[in-house]
PDB file of C-alpha atoms in Angstrom:
ATOM      1  CA  MET A   1     -44.045  -2.199  21.279  1.00 85.00           C
ATOM      2  CA  THR A   2     -45.478   1.334  21.680  1.00 96.00           C
ATOM      3  CA  THR A   3     -43.750   3.967  19.906  1.00 98.00           C
ATOM      4  CA  ILE A   4     -44.242   7.496  20.966  1.00 98.00           C
ATOM      5  CA  LEU A   5     -43.025  10.598  18.939  1.00 98.00           C
ATOM      6  CA  LEU A   6     -42.063  13.557  21.343  1.00 98.00           C
ATOM      7  CA  ALA A   7     -42.380  17.052  19.703  1.00 96.00           C
ATOM      8  CA  MET A   8     -39.482  18.899  21.171  1.00 95.00           C
ATOM      9  CA  ASP A   9     -38.592  22.704  21.103  1.00 91.00           C
ATOM     10  CA  ASP A  10     -36.380  24.530  23.364  1.00 87.00           C
ATOM     11  CA  SER A  11     -38.742  24.992  26.005  1.00 89.00           C
ATOM     12  CA  GLU A  12     -39.238  23.661  29.385  1.00 92.00           C
ATOM     13  CA  THR A  13     -42.984  22.799  28.342  1.00 92.00           C
ATOM     14  CA  SER A  14     -41.582  20.512  25.489  1.00 93.00           C
ATOM     15  CA  ARG A  15     -39.145  18.786  28.075  1.00 94.00           C
ATOM     16  CA  HIS A  16     -41.938  18.539  30.829  1.00 95.00           C
ATOM     17  CA  ALA A  17     -44.151  16.760  28.089  1.00 95.00           C
ATOM     18  CA  ALA A  18     -41.118  14.385  27.263  1.00 96.00           C
ATOM     19  CA  THR A  19     -40.975  13.656  30.681  1.00 96.00           C
ATOM     20  CA  SER A  20     -44.591  13.091  31.101  1.00 96.00           C
ATOM     21  CA  ALA A  21     -45.059  10.657  28.198  1.00 97.00           C
ATOM     22  CA  HIS A  22     -41.979   8.738  29.653  1.00 97.00           C
ATOM     23  CA  GLN A  23     -44.448   8.786  32.977  1.00 96.00           C
ATOM     24  CA  LEU A  24     -47.668   7.742  31.170  1.00 96.00           C
ATOM     25  CA  PHE A  25     -46.258   5.390  28.575  1.00 97.00           C
ATOM     26  CA  GLY A  26     -43.262   3.517  30.677  1.00 96.00           C
ATOM     27  CA  PRO A  27     -39.769   2.377  30.154  1.00 94.00           C
ATOM     28  CA  ASP A  28     -40.519  -0.406  27.471  1.00 96.00           C
ATOM     29  CA  ALA A  29     -41.673   2.273  24.632  1.00 97.00           C
ATOM     30  CA  THR A  30     -39.808   3.404  22.050  1.00 98.00           C
ATOM     31  CA  TYR A  31     -39.359   7.075  21.921  1.00 98.00           C
ATOM     32  CA  LEU A  32     -38.452   9.282  19.245  1.00 98.00           C
ATOM     33  CA  ALA A  33     -37.757  13.021  19.328  1.00 98.00           C
ATOM     34  CA  ILE A  34     -38.426  15.483  16.914  1.00 97.00           C
ATOM     35  CA  TYR A  35     -37.207  19.153  16.547  1.00 96.00           C
ATOM     36  CA  VAL A  36     -38.362  21.142  13.468  1.00 93.00           C
ATOM     37  CA  ALA A  37     -35.684  23.809  12.500  1.00 89.00           C
ATOM     38  CA  ASP A  38     -36.856  26.714  10.169  1.00 78.00           C
ATOM     39  CA  ASP A  39     -36.486  26.052   6.434  1.00 69.00           C
ATOM     40  CA  PRO A  40     -33.464  27.789   4.775  1.00 60.00           C
ATOM     41  CA  VAL A  41     -35.372  28.310   1.331  1.00 58.00           C
ATOM     42  CA  ALA A  42     -38.170  30.178   2.910  1.00 54.00           C
ATOM     43  CA  THR A  43     -35.754  32.304   5.176  1.00 50.00           C
ATOM     44  CA  SER A  44     -32.889  32.727   2.495  1.00 49.00           C
ATOM     45  CA  SER A  45     -32.798  35.952   0.281  1.00 47.00           C
ATOM     46  CA  LEU A  46     -33.522  33.710  -2.380  1.00 46.00           C
ATOM     47  CA  THR A  47     -37.020  33.013  -1.712  1.00 47.00           C
ATOM     48  CA  TRP A  48     -39.323  31.829  -4.405  1.00 45.00           C
ATOM     49  CA  GLY A  49     -42.640  33.271  -5.537  1.00 46.00           C
ATOM     50  CA  SER A  50     -45.782  31.067  -5.457  1.00 44.00           C
ATOM     51  CA  VAL A  51     -46.586  28.364  -8.195  1.00 45.00           C
ATOM     52  CA  TYR A  52     -44.091  29.505 -10.908  1.00 46.00           C
ATOM     53  CA  GLY A  53     -40.878  27.874  -9.574  1.00 54.00           C
ATOM     54  CA  TYR A  54     -37.830  29.589  -8.636  1.00 54.00           C
ATOM     55  CA  PRO A  55     -37.322  33.138  -9.534  1.00 55.00           C
ATOM     56  CA  PRO A  56     -34.901  34.548 -12.037  1.00 55.00           C
ATOM     57  CA  GLY A  57     -31.393  34.814 -11.269  1.00 59.00           C
ATOM     58  CA  TRP A  58     -31.667  30.887  -9.308  1.00 59.00           C
ATOM     59  CA  THR A  59     -28.436  29.533 -10.687  1.00 57.00           C
ATOM     60  CA  PRO A  60     -28.031  25.539 -10.437  1.00 56.00           C
ATOM     61  CA  ASP A  61     -25.180  26.617  -7.751  1.00 60.00           C
ATOM     62  CA  ALA A  62     -27.358  28.646  -5.801  1.00 58.00           C
ATOM     63  CA  ILE A  63     -30.208  25.909  -5.624  1.00 54.00           C
ATOM     64  CA  GLU A  64     -27.007  23.228  -4.701  1.00 59.00           C
ATOM     65  CA  GLU A  65     -26.019  25.694  -2.000  1.00 58.00           C
ATOM     66  CA  LEU A  66     -29.505  25.651  -0.413  1.00 56.00           C
ATOM     67  CA  ALA A  67     -29.883  22.020  -0.494  1.00 58.00           C
ATOM     68  CA  ASP A  68     -26.286  21.523   1.287  1.00 58.00           C
ATOM     69  CA  ALA A  69     -27.681  24.201   3.888  1.00 60.00           C
ATOM     70  CA  SER A  70     -30.897  22.300   3.965  1.00 70.00           C
ATOM     71  CA  THR A  71     -29.067  18.798   4.892  1.00 79.00           C
ATOM     72  CA  ALA A  72     -27.160  20.894   7.674  1.00 81.00           C
ATOM     73  CA  VAL A  73     -30.098  22.482   9.214  1.00 85.00           C
ATOM     74  CA  VAL A  74     -31.848  19.281   9.250  1.00 88.00           C
ATOM     75  CA  ASP A  75     -28.470  17.679  11.066  1.00 89.00           C
ATOM     76  CA  ARG A  76     -28.645  20.455  13.433  1.00 91.00           C
ATOM     77  CA  ALA A  77     -32.261  19.939  14.386  1.00 93.00           C
ATOM     78  CA  ARG A  78     -31.261  16.382  15.023  1.00 95.00           C
ATOM     79  CA  ASP A  79     -28.651  17.250  17.468  1.00 95.00           C
ATOM     80  CA  GLU A  80     -31.267  19.827  19.180  1.00 95.00           C
ATOM     81  CA  ALA A  81     -33.619  17.155  19.513  1.00 96.00           C
ATOM     82  CA  ALA A  82     -31.227  14.828  21.048  1.00 96.00           C
ATOM     83  CA  GLU A  83     -30.248  17.511  23.503  1.00 96.00           C
ATOM     84  CA  GLN A  84     -33.585  18.205  24.271  1.00 95.00           C
ATOM     85  CA  ALA A  85     -34.795  14.875  25.199  1.00 95.00           C
ATOM     86  CA  GLU A  86     -31.354  14.109  27.236  1.00 96.00           C
ATOM     87  CA  GLU A  87     -32.334  17.232  29.068  1.00 95.00           C
ATOM     88  CA  SER A  88     -35.561  15.769  29.950  1.00 94.00           C
ATOM     89  CA  GLY A  89     -34.303  12.626  31.195  1.00 95.00           C
ATOM     90  CA  VAL A  90     -35.577  10.373  28.313  1.00 96.00           C
ATOM     91  CA  GLU A  91     -33.582   8.325  25.732  1.00 97.00           C
ATOM     92  CA  ALA A  92     -35.182   9.026  22.707  1.00 97.00           C
ATOM     93  CA  ALA A  93     -33.826   8.351  19.058  1.00 98.00           C
ATOM     94  CA  PRO A  94     -33.491  11.819  17.631  1.00 98.00           C
ATOM     95  CA  ILE A  95     -35.325  13.168  14.494  1.00 97.00           C
ATOM     96  CA  GLY A  96     -34.435  16.485  12.719  1.00 94.00           C
ATOM     97  CA  ALA A  97     -36.880  17.978  10.238  1.00 92.00           C
ATOM     98  CA  VAL A  98     -37.123  21.231   8.303  1.00 88.00           C
ATOM     99  CA  GLY A  99     -40.332  23.438   7.695  1.00 85.00           C
ATOM    100  CA  ASP A 100     -43.621  23.683   8.852  1.00 87.00           C
ATOM    101  CA  PRO A 101     -43.563  22.256  12.817  1.00 90.00           C
ATOM    102  CA  PRO A 102     -47.002  20.752  12.415  1.00 93.00           C
ATOM    103  CA  HIS A 103     -46.449  19.129   8.907  1.00 92.00           C
ATOM    104  CA  ALA A 104     -42.809  18.060   9.773  1.00 92.00           C
ATOM    105  CA  ILE A 105     -44.228  16.456  12.837  1.00 95.00           C
ATOM    106  CA  ALA A 106     -47.521  14.639  11.351  1.00 96.00           C
ATOM    107  CA  ARG A 107     -45.148  13.633   8.492  1.00 94.00           C
ATOM    108  CA  ALA A 108     -42.549  12.088  10.588  1.00 96.00           C
ATOM    109  CA  ALA A 109     -45.188  10.264  12.829  1.00 97.00           C
ATOM    110  CA  ARG A 110     -46.858   8.558   9.603  1.00 96.00           C
ATOM    111  CA  GLU A 111     -43.113   7.554   8.564  1.00 96.00           C
ATOM    112  CA  HIS A 112     -42.354   6.337  11.488  1.00 97.00           C
ATOM    113  CA  ALA A 113     -45.724   4.556  12.373  1.00 97.00           C
ATOM    114  CA  VAL A 114     -45.698   5.918  15.646  1.00 98.00           C
ATOM    115  CA  ASP A 115     -48.586   4.883  18.148  1.00 98.00           C
ATOM    116  CA  ALA A 116     -48.896   8.581  19.900  1.00 98.00           C
ATOM    117  CA  ILE A 117     -47.612  11.911  19.571  1.00 98.00           C
ATOM    118  CA  VAL A 118     -47.004  14.162  22.562  1.00 97.00           C
ATOM    119  CA  VAL A 119     -46.861  17.926  22.757  1.00 96.00           C
ATOM    120  CA  GLY A 120     -46.549  20.077  25.279  1.00 92.00           C
ATOM    121  CA  HIS A 121     -48.986  23.143  25.393  1.00 86.00           C
ATOM    122  CA  HIS A 122     -47.893  26.590  26.060  1.00 74.00           C
ATOM    123  CA  HIS A 123     -51.020  28.647  27.798  1.00 67.00           C
ATOM    124  CA  ARG A 124     -51.440  31.850  25.706  1.00 61.00           C
ATOM    125  CA  GLY A 125     -54.622  34.524  25.805  1.00 58.00           C
ATOM    126  CA  TRP A 126     -56.894  34.620  23.433  1.00 52.00           C
ATOM    127  CA  PHE A 127     -55.361  37.523  21.985  1.00 54.00           C
ATOM    128  CA  ALA A 128     -52.214  36.163  21.079  1.00 51.00           C
ATOM    129  CA  SER A 129     -53.761  33.077  19.582  1.00 51.00           C
ATOM    130  CA  VAL A 130     -55.852  35.235  16.797  1.00 50.00           C
ATOM    131  CA  PHE A 131     -52.299  36.267  15.305  1.00 53.00           C
ATOM    132  CA  ASP A 132     -49.982  33.058  16.514  1.00 54.00           C
ATOM    133  CA  PRO A 133     -52.291  30.104  15.972  1.00 63.00           C
ATOM    134  CA  SER A 134     -51.449  27.207  18.263  1.00 77.00           C
ATOM    135  CA  ILE A 135     -48.992  24.738  16.853  1.00 86.00           C
ATOM    136  CA  VAL A 136     -50.867  21.909  18.928  1.00 90.00           C
ATOM    137  CA  ASP A 137     -53.941  22.651  17.176  1.00 89.00           C
ATOM    138  CA  ASP A 138     -52.334  22.147  13.781  1.00 91.00           C
ATOM    139  CA  VAL A 139     -50.786  18.624  14.992  1.00 94.00           C
ATOM    140  CA  ILE A 140     -54.272  17.495  16.168  1.00 94.00           C
ATOM    141  CA  ASP A 141     -55.658  18.319  13.072  1.00 93.00           C
ATOM    142  CA  LEU A 142     -52.663  16.326  10.639  1.00 94.00           C
ATOM    143  CA  ALA A 143     -51.893  13.526  13.140  1.00 96.00           C
ATOM    144  CA  ASP A 144     -53.613  10.190  12.101  1.00 96.00           C
ATOM    145  CA  VAL A 145     -52.849   9.044  15.691  1.00 98.00           C
ATOM    146  CA  PRO A 146     -53.601  10.227  19.132  1.00 97.00           C
ATOM    147  CA  VAL A 147     -52.184  13.296  20.244  1.00 97.00           C
ATOM    148  CA  VAL A 148     -51.394  13.524  23.845  1.00 96.00           C
ATOM    149  CA  VAL A 149     -51.185  17.175  24.858  1.00 95.00           C
ATOM    150  CA  VAL A 150     -49.331  18.212  28.003  1.00 94.00           C
ATOM    151  CA  PRO A 151     -49.720  21.667  29.925  1.00 90.00           C
ATOM    152  CA  ASP A 152     -47.107  23.842  31.439  1.00 84.00           C
ATOM    153  CA  ALA A 153     -45.828  22.562  34.552  1.00 73.00           C
ATOM    154  CA  GLY A 154     -46.714  25.470  35.973  1.00 65.00           C
TER     155      GLY A 154
END
């Protein structure tokens, strides 16, 4: 059986990609939908400073609080994956992840032994691409399986 990982965000492009994947791979494939949320450590006021570990002032309670926040973020991301897959009309098992989207998507693909990853591609101009590299390009570079890139519907 074919297993497909659908990379979801809250855009029409990713929902269109999920629908296209279902049309391409059919109803007999197994679908997984992943939504990647921001890392609560990286976005907290307690950010760390490179290879030196936790900064001064971090207490075990602060670390535990961030771990709890991370678990809550993964749960919300899983809920978002389920919602986005449902909105696209594809029945998919949801996966919540936290962190850098390309790395999280590639890691999930390996962990779940998927046969392909499907991502939507937002067309942007060259200038925007210089300052904000494409997640799609990074997924392609990191993936161990084929990556199907679906362009915007419009």
